[in-house]
Amino acid sequence: MSPHESPVSTPIAVPPKRERRKHARPGELLEAALHVFVDQGFGAAKVEDIASRAGVSKGTLFLYFASKEELFKAVVRDTIVGQLSQFQVAVDTFEGPTPELMRTMVHAWWQHSHANGSTGIAKLMLSEGKHFPELANFYRTEVIDPARGLIARLLARGLARGEFRAIDPTYGPYTLLSSMIFLALWHHAPGLRSPQDGPPSAQAYLETLLDAYLGGMLVRQT
Amino acid sequence: MSPHESPVSTPIAVPPKRERRKHARPGELLEAALHVFVDQGFGAAKVEDIASRAGVSKGTLFLYFASKEELFKAVVRDTIVGQLSQFQVAVDTFEGPTPELMRTMVHAWWQHSHANGSTGIAKLMLSEGKHFPELANFYRTEVIDPARGLIARLLARGLARGEFRAIDPTYGPYTLLSSMIFLALWHHAPGLRSPQDGPPSAQAYLETLLDAYLGGMLVRQT
Amino acid sequence: MSPHESPVSTPIAVPPKRERRKHARPGELLEAALHVFVDQGFGAAKVEDIASRAGVSKGTLFLYFASKEELFKAVVRDTIVGQLSQFQVAVDTFEGPTPELMRTMVHAWWQHSHANGSTGIAKLMLSEGKHFPELANFYRTEVIDPARGLIARLLARGLARGEFRAIDPTYGPYTLLSSMIFLALWHHAPGLRSPQDGPPSAQAYLETLLDAYLGGMLVRQT
Amino acid sequence: MSPHESPVSTPIAVPPKRERRKHARPGELLEAALHVFVDQGFGAAKVEDIASRAGVSKGTLFLYFASKEELFKAVVRDTIVGQLSQFQVAVDTFEGPTPELMRTMVHAWWQHSHANGSTGIAKLMLSEGKHFPELANFYRTEVIDPARGLIARLLARGLARGEFRAIDPTYGPYTLLSSMIFLALWHHAPGLRSPQDGPPSAQAYLETLLDAYLGGMLVRQT
DNA sequence: TATGAATGAGAGTTCATTCAT
DNA sequence: GATGAATGAACTCTCATTCAT
């Protein structure tokens, strides 16, 4: 800074390039890792590919993550944690018909999951969960169980309000959840989708799903 | 045939044990490979494990399959072939209410799939489909599309008979199919299932699913 | 073999080349490893160098030894263990003056150690023992302690027979042992020996050592 | 110098702390390096450990020493310089019995060596001498040869005064020297010492050694 | 002068594949 | 046909060294 410059105009100093990059590194690496892990699977992913996708060398990656496995854990944690808490609140505070709440939440879930990459994580956990029991555990307790619980509360709310009929408490939630998870997985398996159908529309898929599901759950009006 | 053998007791010549095993080799290898690939994933599976599970040496495996990839392809092709044709016939010949047909078929599908290992194939295709586009294509053409078609015909049958209401023709079948595929995948991811629920009951899961699904699809009777 | 050769002359079948090499491999690798470890130290030694010195590839080495460290342990065991038991026997069965026994054993020790490479091991343990506590432990209990005990018994024998005077029981044995170990180390540090003295003569060194040592230990005759 | 400082108390100007530290850097690094090299060996020592032990960053270390090897050489050179000259004088000026002189010097040697780290240098030269022939040369010329000469002069003095008997001139000095060097090495190999003996007492070790050694060297009195 | 983020060559180890027997 | 010893390319991870700040 020259002595004539007024420091007032730049009260917040712009960090030097190196410094700024340093703070961005973990995030850049996590993003790159999510992409490569989802694309290749954990075993087939090469750390060098992840590093070069983040624009750094192999060695740099190990400056931030102690091992490939730790990187994987960090990706899962970074992508998933704190995803579901907001949905919990929504269920508790919403006022109005349960079908509408369900509709809203299912769509919101997809929007979030699709945007932050957690659909790819779901695929990963299914494929490689066996090799990472600790992570699978983490994923189950942090993601699957809460998600199932959330749907269970939704069903209970509908039942209490006379909107839904009763359903098996253990497997009932899975009836909806399974189709949602399938959508996530399906999204990452382009080779398995019929090309003639064009790109799958998550909107339409979910709408159809909700239509069928709610049609089944709603109490029959005479 | 040695002069000491009595041909009388075995009117249809049973080949001597060694001979039979020799001819059975590829099948034994495919079976072992299916198990190990499903259990470990393609990348993490070791050919040595497959070979020793089949009771042969590593070298022998390569006598029958040119590479690990070829073995994988053979496993998928071998397991998939001719799965659905019998179901096609069932739909065409069945007489009676469509819900009953659907119920029967869904349970029969699981029984078959579970027994012959095709649930494992579903998991494999989802995990590795991207790296074997040709196989993914094959799987889609041979399994997914027919399965979806089958359900579509079921839905059409119900609609024609006044039993089902109309549903989106593209995504409608997936509404049921997705939950079935999920069951198959779920079966191979023990780490993701809640231990407190005990081993999952496919029967109960499918019954609950059909209950909800059919409840939604059935025309409301006043 | 030409058809005219009489097979009678070779009644014991020479094992096929592959087979013979297979059985020789561990020994060849241990020999190569001893050489390279002593020459470079454990840390600086490259498994590839060891393998190629044994005439095999890197991968082959890991067929016989699970890791570099296991290879090192095997070298130590192979080179040293069972070395000392024969000396134990010698002390117990020898009849005659203790000074003569000591002389005989010190020279025999050098001959053995020098021939089988255990002098190099001594140097290694001293240099890198800290990084392999388990091995250092092994070496101390299997080599150092027995050697010290052996000398202690020699001194006790001399004392009992009125040939030696008493000496500190803890450090007394080291007075001889230290000079023997030094010879072993010195042998592997050519750069530390004065070139003008020519190659060191272990014979002369040990003779001089014994002369001084025994001269001090012998009871003064009036 | 700040105006508040009183110059009276320090007639010889003490440089301000930062300045002094700056000039002390190489020395601090050498000290840290000696410790880490002795503790870990050259190969296993990490420059980062040395730097952080000296309280500077890795980069700073390379400001003063061009490479790890150069640092090693500097450590050895720095520690060795001018070790023995004082002992030379002692031999020439001492008046009294040679055994007493020898006793004094051996103990003094240990005190010095132990205090200034040259026991560690001995270990390093033994371990790494082969890879640093120039240093080994240096060490031999500056340390070993003078030490051996010193002992040779001691023995000659004793012989001339009728206190010692004659001994091989080449290996005779090593008889004492070897045990001293062994003590130095032994000190740095805790894993090789028997735990039941407790920490080794250099005093007792040396006293026992001298007892045996001198007992042998002294002319027999009738 | 001092930093520490970044590098990349090089190490140990694994495993699909080959081939002499 | 069957074996299993041998291979070597490929991978993860380390760390001396560099250089922008």
mmCIF file of N, CA and C in Angstrom, chain C residues 17-117:
data_model
loop_
_atom_site.group_PDB
_atom_site.id
_atom_site.type_symbol
_atom_site.label_atom_id
_atom_site.label_comp_id
_atom_site.label_asym_id
_atom_site.label_seq_id
_atom_site.Cartn_x
_atom_site.Cartn_y
_atom_site.Cartn_z
ATOM 1 N N LYS C 17 13.403 -76.972 -12.956
ATOM 2 C CA LYS C 17 14.006 -75.686 -12.622
ATOM 3 C C LYS C 17 13.095 -74.826 -11.736
ATOM 4 N N ARG C 18 11.848 -74.653 -12.171
ATOM 5 C CA ARG C 18 10.907 -73.828 -11.416
ATOM 6 C C ARG C 18 10.818 -74.279 -9.958
ATOM 7 N N GLU C 19 10.574 -75.559 -9.830
ATOM 8 C CA GLU C 19 10.387 -76.131 -8.509
ATOM 9 C C GLU C 19 11.601 -75.859 -7.630
ATOM 10 N N ARG C 20 12.776 -76.113 -8.185
ATOM 11 C CA ARG C 20 13.973 -75.964 -7.386
ATOM 12 C C ARG C 20 14.140 -74.508 -6.956
ATOM 13 N N ARG C 21 13.903 -73.626 -7.895
ATOM 14 C CA ARG C 21 14.057 -72.221 -7.564
ATOM 15 C C ARG C 21 13.078 -71.842 -6.462
ATOM 16 N N LYS C 22 11.863 -72.367 -6.565
ATOM 17 C CA LYS C 22 10.843 -72.000 -5.588
ATOM 18 C C LYS C 22 11.326 -72.280 -4.167
ATOM 19 N N HIS C 23 11.926 -73.453 -3.969
ATOM 20 C CA HIS C 23 12.359 -73.771 -2.623
ATOM 21 C C HIS C 23 13.572 -72.966 -2.192
ATOM 22 N N ALA C 24 14.333 -72.536 -3.167
ATOM 23 C CA ALA C 24 15.541 -71.780 -2.835
ATOM 24 C C ALA C 24 15.231 -70.313 -2.589
ATOM 25 N N ARG C 25 14.079 -69.852 -3.076
ATOM 26 C CA ARG C 25 13.759 -68.429 -3.017
ATOM 27 C C ARG C 25 13.926 -67.776 -1.648
ATOM 28 N N PRO C 26 13.286 -68.313 -0.625
ATOM 29 C CA PRO C 26 13.390 -67.624 0.665
ATOM 30 C C PRO C 26 14.856 -67.441 1.071
ATOM 31 N N GLY C 27 15.649 -68.474 0.886
ATOM 32 C CA GLY C 27 17.063 -68.370 1.243
ATOM 33 C C GLY C 27 17.790 -67.338 0.417
ATOM 34 N N GLU C 28 17.524 -67.330 -0.872
ATOM 35 C CA GLU C 28 18.179 -66.348 -1.741
ATOM 36 C C GLU C 28 17.788 -64.936 -1.335
ATOM 37 N N LEU C 29 16.519 -64.782 -1.009
ATOM 38 C CA LEU C 29 16.047 -63.452 -0.618
ATOM 39 C C LEU C 29 16.655 -63.023 0.710
ATOM 40 N N LEU C 30 16.756 -63.953 1.638
ATOM 41 C CA LEU C 30 17.321 -63.609 2.940
ATOM 42 C C LEU C 30 18.785 -63.194 2.785
ATOM 43 N N GLU C 31 19.484 -63.910 1.943
ATOM 44 C CA GLU C 31 20.886 -63.586 1.728
ATOM 45 C C GLU C 31 21.029 -62.195 1.110
ATOM 46 N N ALA C 32 20.222 -61.971 0.072
ATOM 47 C CA ALA C 32 20.262 -60.661 -0.578
ATOM 48 C C ALA C 32 19.874 -59.563 0.401
ATOM 49 N N ALA C 33 18.853 -59.842 1.202
ATOM 50 C CA ALA C 33 18.379 -58.834 2.150
ATOM 51 C C ALA C 33 19.457 -58.517 3.184
ATOM 52 N N LEU C 34 20.107 -59.542 3.696
ATOM 53 C CA LEU C 34 21.178 -59.310 4.670
ATOM 54 C C LEU C 34 22.225 -58.372 4.083
ATOM 55 N N HIS C 35 22.609 -58.679 2.864
ATOM 56 C CA HIS C 35 23.632 -57.862 2.220
ATOM 57 C C HIS C 35 23.183 -56.402 2.090
ATOM 58 N N VAL C 36 22.008 -56.215 1.547
ATOM 59 C CA VAL C 36 21.547 -54.850 1.279
ATOM 60 C C VAL C 36 21.254 -54.103 2.578
ATOM 61 N N PHE C 37 20.641 -54.783 3.547
ATOM 62 C CA PHE C 37 20.360 -54.130 4.825
ATOM 63 C C PHE C 37 21.650 -53.672 5.491
ATOM 64 N N VAL C 38 22.646 -54.546 5.515
ATOM 65 C CA VAL C 38 23.907 -54.194 6.164
ATOM 66 C C VAL C 38 24.581 -53.054 5.405
ATOM 67 N N ASP C 39 24.464 -53.109 4.090
ATOM 68 C CA ASP C 39 25.141 -52.108 3.276
ATOM 69 C C ASP C 39 24.471 -50.750 3.368
ATOM 70 N N GLN C 40 23.132 -50.742 3.386
ATOM 71 C CA GLN C 40 22.416 -49.472 3.287
ATOM 72 C C GLN C 40 21.733 -49.056 4.581
ATOM 73 N N GLY C 41 21.553 -49.987 5.485
ATOM 74 C CA GLY C 41 20.697 -49.721 6.638
ATOM 75 C C GLY C 41 19.267 -50.093 6.285
ATOM 76 N N PHE C 42 18.449 -50.288 7.310
ATOM 77 C CA PHE C 42 17.093 -50.754 7.049
ATOM 78 C C PHE C 42 16.276 -49.720 6.280
ATOM 79 N N GLY C 43 16.307 -48.500 6.759
ATOM 80 C CA GLY C 43 15.486 -47.461 6.147
ATOM 81 C C GLY C 43 15.869 -47.165 4.712
ATOM 82 N N ALA C 44 17.155 -47.097 4.460
ATOM 83 C CA ALA C 44 17.623 -46.709 3.131
ATOM 84 C C ALA C 44 17.588 -47.857 2.130
ATOM 85 N N ALA C 45 17.489 -49.067 2.625
ATOM 86 C CA ALA C 45 17.453 -50.213 1.710
ATOM 87 C C ALA C 45 16.144 -50.207 0.938
ATOM 88 N N LYS C 46 16.200 -50.469 -0.346
ATOM 89 C CA LYS C 46 14.982 -50.520 -1.153
ATOM 90 C C LYS C 46 14.655 -51.971 -1.452
ATOM 91 N N VAL C 47 13.402 -52.325 -1.248
ATOM 92 C CA VAL C 47 13.021 -53.720 -1.487
ATOM 93 C C VAL C 47 13.317 -54.122 -2.929
ATOM 94 N N GLU C 48 13.229 -53.169 -3.816
ATOM 95 C CA GLU C 48 13.506 -53.499 -5.210
ATOM 96 C C GLU C 48 14.969 -53.930 -5.380
ATOM 97 N N ASP C 49 15.859 -53.274 -4.657
ATOM 98 C CA ASP C 49 17.274 -53.649 -4.735
ATOM 99 C C ASP C 49 17.480 -55.062 -4.199
ATOM 100 N N ILE C 50 16.812 -55.351 -3.097
ATOM 101 C CA ILE C 50 16.932 -56.691 -2.519
ATOM 102 C C ILE C 50 16.421 -57.727 -3.508
ATOM 103 N N ALA C 51 15.241 -57.441 -4.053
ATOM 104 C CA ALA C 51 14.645 -58.397 -4.987
ATOM 105 C C ALA C 51 15.548 -58.615 -6.193
ATOM 106 N N SER C 52 16.033 -57.536 -6.768
ATOM 107 C CA SER C 52 16.802 -57.720 -7.994
ATOM 108 C C SER C 52 18.142 -58.383 -7.688
ATOM 109 N N ARG C 53 18.654 -58.156 -6.466
ATOM 110 C CA ARG C 53 19.876 -58.861 -6.079
ATOM 111 C C ARG C 53 19.624 -60.366 -5.956
ATOM 112 N N ALA C 54 18.404 -60.710 -5.582
ATOM 113 C CA ALA C 54 18.064 -62.135 -5.500
ATOM 114 C C ALA C 54 17.581 -62.662 -6.843
ATOM 115 N N GLY C 55 17.588 -61.782 -7.837
ATOM 116 C CA GLY C 55 17.228 -62.217 -9.175
ATOM 117 C C GLY C 55 15.729 -62.370 -9.402
ATOM 118 N N VAL C 56 14.926 -61.685 -8.596
ATOM 119 C CA VAL C 56 13.481 -61.756 -8.793
ATOM 120 C C VAL C 56 12.899 -60.341 -8.835
ATOM 121 N N SER C 57 11.620 -60.266 -9.106
ATOM 122 C CA SER C 57 10.995 -58.950 -9.160
ATOM 123 C C SER C 57 10.488 -58.557 -7.778
ATOM 124 N N LYS C 58 10.182 -57.283 -7.676
ATOM 125 C CA LYS C 58 9.687 -56.745 -6.412
ATOM 126 C C LYS C 58 8.499 -57.549 -5.893
ATOM 127 N N GLY C 59 7.568 -57.833 -6.775
ATOM 128 C CA GLY C 59 6.367 -58.545 -6.367
ATOM 129 C C GLY C 59 6.655 -59.911 -5.767
ATOM 130 N N THR C 60 7.651 -60.580 -6.309
ATOM 131 C CA THR C 60 7.985 -61.921 -5.823
ATOM 132 C C THR C 60 8.409 -61.885 -4.364
ATOM 133 N N LEU C 61 9.143 -60.858 -4.014
ATOM 134 C CA LEU C 61 9.576 -60.744 -2.631
ATOM 135 C C LEU C 61 8.380 -60.786 -1.680
ATOM 136 N N PHE C 62 7.321 -60.095 -2.062
ATOM 137 C CA PHE C 62 6.149 -60.024 -1.184
ATOM 138 C C PHE C 62 5.334 -61.319 -1.195
ATOM 139 N N LEU C 63 5.730 -62.240 -2.059
ATOM 140 C CA LEU C 63 5.122 -63.563 -2.040
ATOM 141 C C LEU C 63 5.653 -64.357 -0.850
ATOM 142 N N TYR C 64 6.852 -64.014 -0.429
ATOM 143 C CA TYR C 64 7.498 -64.789 0.626
ATOM 144 C C TYR C 64 7.555 -64.054 1.962
ATOM 145 N N PHE C 65 7.549 -62.727 1.900
ATOM 146 C CA PHE C 65 7.606 -61.947 3.138
ATOM 147 C C PHE C 65 6.551 -60.860 3.063
ATOM 148 N N ALA C 66 5.772 -60.774 4.124
ATOM 149 C CA ALA C 66 4.593 -59.907 4.079
ATOM 150 C C ALA C 66 4.951 -58.432 3.994
ATOM 151 N N SER C 67 6.116 -58.063 4.476
ATOM 152 C CA SER C 67 6.498 -56.658 4.459
ATOM 153 C C SER C 67 8.008 -56.550 4.611
ATOM 154 N N LYS C 68 8.513 -55.374 4.382
ATOM 155 C CA LYS C 68 9.950 -55.125 4.533
ATOM 156 C C LYS C 68 10.376 -55.459 5.958
ATOM 157 N N GLU C 69 9.538 -55.084 6.906
ATOM 158 C CA GLU C 69 9.877 -55.326 8.304
ATOM 159 C C GLU C 69 9.926 -56.824 8.618
ATOM 160 N N GLU C 70 8.959 -57.559 8.090
ATOM 161 C CA GLU C 70 8.959 -59.004 8.314
ATOM 162 C C GLU C 70 10.202 -59.632 7.688
ATOM 163 N N LEU C 71 10.580 -59.122 6.561
ATOM 164 C CA LEU C 71 11.793 -59.622 5.911
ATOM 165 C C LEU C 71 12.996 -59.396 6.817
ATOM 166 N N PHE C 72 13.052 -58.216 7.401
ATOM 167 C CA PHE C 72 14.151 -57.887 8.292
ATOM 168 C C PHE C 72 14.200 -58.842 9.489
ATOM 169 N N LYS C 73 13.042 -59.064 10.077
ATOM 170 C CA LYS C 73 12.995 -59.986 11.212
ATOM 171 C C LYS C 73 13.481 -61.372 10.792
ATOM 172 N N ALA C 74 13.032 -61.800 9.639
ATOM 173 C CA ALA C 74 13.426 -63.122 9.163
ATOM 174 C C ALA C 74 14.944 -63.184 8.985
ATOM 175 N N VAL C 75 15.505 -62.102 8.493
ATOM 176 C CA VAL C 75 16.964 -62.069 8.311
ATOM 177 C C VAL C 75 17.647 -62.238 9.661
ATOM 178 N N VAL C 76 17.175 -61.482 10.642
ATOM 179 C CA VAL C 76 17.803 -61.563 11.964
ATOM 180 C C VAL C 76 17.673 -62.971 12.529
ATOM 181 N N ARG C 77 16.481 -63.516 12.456
ATOM 182 C CA ARG C 77 16.282 -64.850 12.997
ATOM 183 C C ARG C 77 17.160 -65.855 12.278
ATOM 184 N N ASP C 78 17.143 -65.772 10.972
ATOM 185 C CA ASP C 78 17.887 -66.733 10.165
ATOM 186 C C ASP C 78 19.380 -66.648 10.448
ATOM 187 N N THR C 79 19.859 -65.445 10.668
ATOM 188 C CA THR C 79 21.297 -65.266 10.801
ATOM 189 C C THR C 79 21.801 -65.602 12.189
ATOM 190 N N ILE C 80 21.005 -65.293 13.194
ATOM 191 C CA ILE C 80 21.534 -65.332 14.547
ATOM 192 C C ILE C 80 21.079 -66.518 15.387
ATOM 193 N N VAL C 81 19.769 -66.739 15.338
ATOM 194 C CA VAL C 81 19.211 -67.724 16.279
ATOM 195 C C VAL C 81 19.932 -69.067 16.184
ATOM 196 N N GLY C 82 20.140 -69.690 17.277
ATOM 197 C CA GLY C 82 20.801 -70.986 17.275
ATOM 198 C C GLY C 82 22.307 -70.885 17.195
ATOM 199 N N GLN C 83 22.763 -69.638 17.090
ATOM 200 C CA GLN C 83 24.203 -69.430 17.034
ATOM 201 C C GLN C 83 24.839 -69.717 18.384
ATOM 202 N N LEU C 84 24.095 -69.285 19.399
ATOM 203 C CA LEU C 84 24.711 -69.277 20.722
ATOM 204 C C LEU C 84 24.595 -70.599 21.461
ATOM 205 N N SER C 85 23.612 -71.389 21.054
ATOM 206 C CA SER C 85 23.397 -72.632 21.798
ATOM 207 C C SER C 85 24.642 -73.518 21.770
ATOM 208 N N GLN C 86 25.299 -73.542 20.625
ATOM 209 C CA GLN C 86 26.475 -74.393 20.538
ATOM 210 C C GLN C 86 27.598 -73.923 21.471
ATOM 211 N N PHE C 87 27.649 -72.611 21.642
ATOM 212 C CA PHE C 87 28.679 -72.095 22.552
ATOM 213 C C PHE C 87 28.362 -72.491 24.002
ATOM 214 N N GLN C 88 27.085 -72.473 24.332
ATOM 215 C CA GLN C 88 26.681 -72.881 25.678
ATOM 216 C C GLN C 88 27.230 -74.263 26.005
ATOM 217 N N VAL C 89 27.047 -75.156 25.051
ATOM 218 C CA VAL C 89 27.514 -76.523 25.235
ATOM 219 C C VAL C 89 29.020 -76.556 25.458
ATOM 220 N N ALA C 90 29.729 -75.800 24.650
ATOM 221 C CA ALA C 90 31.192 -75.800 24.738
ATOM 222 C C ALA C 90 31.666 -75.447 26.145
ATOM 223 N N VAL C 91 31.029 -74.442 26.742
ATOM 224 C CA VAL C 91 31.448 -74.026 28.082
ATOM 225 C C VAL C 91 31.243 -75.158 29.090
ATOM 226 N N ASP C 92 30.125 -75.847 28.939
ATOM 227 C CA ASP C 92 29.796 -76.877 29.923
ATOM 228 C C ASP C 92 30.679 -78.121 29.801
ATOM 229 N N THR C 93 31.137 -78.409 28.612
ATOM 230 C CA THR C 93 31.845 -79.680 28.403
ATOM 231 C C THR C 93 33.358 -79.541 28.390
ATOM 232 N N PHE C 94 33.831 -78.336 28.216
ATOM 233 C CA PHE C 94 35.281 -78.151 28.117
ATOM 234 C C PHE C 94 35.987 -78.538 29.424
ATOM 235 N N GLU C 95 37.126 -79.206 29.252
ATOM 236 C CA GLU C 95 37.959 -79.501 30.420
ATOM 237 C C GLU C 95 39.334 -78.932 30.153
ATOM 238 N N GLY C 96 39.824 -78.196 31.088
ATOM 239 C CA GLY C 96 41.125 -77.559 30.891
ATOM 240 C C GLY C 96 41.077 -76.145 31.423
ATOM 241 N N PRO C 97 42.134 -75.409 31.292
ATOM 242 C CA PRO C 97 42.212 -74.073 31.881
ATOM 243 C C PRO C 97 41.199 -73.124 31.245
ATOM 244 N N THR C 98 40.601 -72.272 32.063
ATOM 245 C CA THR C 98 39.621 -71.317 31.565
ATOM 246 C C THR C 98 40.208 -70.333 30.559
ATOM 247 N N PRO C 99 41.398 -69.810 30.778
ATOM 248 C CA PRO C 99 41.960 -68.908 29.767
ATOM 249 C C PRO C 99 41.984 -69.554 28.386
ATOM 250 N N GLU C 100 42.314 -70.819 28.321
ATOM 251 C CA GLU C 100 42.353 -71.498 27.028
ATOM 252 C C GLU C 100 40.945 -71.587 26.434
ATOM 253 N N LEU C 101 39.967 -71.887 27.292
ATOM 254 C CA LEU C 101 38.571 -71.946 26.836
ATOM 255 C C LEU C 101 38.131 -70.594 26.280
ATOM 256 N N MET C 102 38.471 -69.550 27.015
ATOM 257 C CA MET C 102 38.072 -68.213 26.578
ATOM 258 C C MET C 102 38.690 -67.870 25.234
ATOM 259 N N ARG C 103 39.947 -68.146 25.107
ATOM 260 C CA ARG C 103 40.667 -67.920 23.852
ATOM 261 C C ARG C 103 39.982 -68.647 22.690
ATOM 262 N N THR C 104 39.707 -69.897 22.921
ATOM 263 C CA THR C 104 39.081 -70.714 21.877
ATOM 264 C C THR C 104 37.727 -70.123 21.467
ATOM 265 N N MET C 105 36.952 -69.757 22.485
ATOM 266 C CA MET C 105 35.606 -69.299 22.181
ATOM 267 C C MET C 105 35.592 -67.943 21.489
ATOM 268 N N VAL C 106 36.439 -67.064 21.924
ATOM 269 C CA VAL C 106 36.460 -65.743 21.302
ATOM 270 C C VAL C 106 36.807 -65.864 19.816
ATOM 271 N N HIS C 107 37.777 -66.691 19.515
ATOM 272 C CA HIS C 107 38.141 -66.868 18.107
ATOM 273 C C HIS C 107 37.034 -67.583 17.323
ATOM 274 N N ALA C 108 36.443 -68.573 17.967
ATOM 275 C CA ALA C 108 35.359 -69.298 17.286
ATOM 276 C C ALA C 108 34.180 -68.368 17.020
ATOM 277 N N TRP C 109 33.875 -67.527 18.019
ATOM 278 C CA TRP C 109 32.777 -66.569 17.841
ATOM 279 C C TRP C 109 33.001 -65.717 16.591
ATOM 280 N N TRP C 110 34.206 -65.189 16.474
ATOM 281 C CA TRP C 110 34.462 -64.310 15.335
ATOM 282 C C TRP C 110 34.324 -65.060 14.017
ATOM 283 N N GLN C 111 34.882 -66.258 14.021
ATOM 284 C CA GLN C 111 34.816 -67.047 12.795
ATOM 285 C C GLN C 111 33.352 -67.249 12.353
ATOM 286 N N HIS C 112 32.533 -67.660 13.303
ATOM 287 C CA HIS C 112 31.124 -67.869 12.981
ATOM 288 C C HIS C 112 30.435 -66.562 12.556
ATOM 289 N N SER C 113 30.586 -65.574 13.377
ATOM 290 C CA SER C 113 29.853 -64.331 13.149
ATOM 291 C C SER C 113 30.258 -63.686 11.831
ATOM 292 N N HIS C 114 31.533 -63.729 11.593
ATOM 293 C CA HIS C 114 32.026 -63.122 10.373
ATOM 294 C C HIS C 114 31.491 -63.875 9.165
ATOM 295 N N ALA C 115 31.462 -65.203 9.283
ATOM 296 C CA ALA C 115 31.035 -66.012 8.141
ATOM 297 C C ALA C 115 29.546 -65.854 7.850
ATOM 298 N N ASN C 116 28.743 -65.795 8.898
ATOM 299 C CA ASN C 116 27.299 -65.821 8.638
ATOM 300 C C ASN C 116 26.651 -64.438 8.603
ATOM 301 N N GLY C 117 27.444 -63.400 8.723
ATOM 302 C CA GLY C 117 26.895 -62.067 8.536
ATOM 303 C C GLY C 117 26.317 -61.427 9.775
#
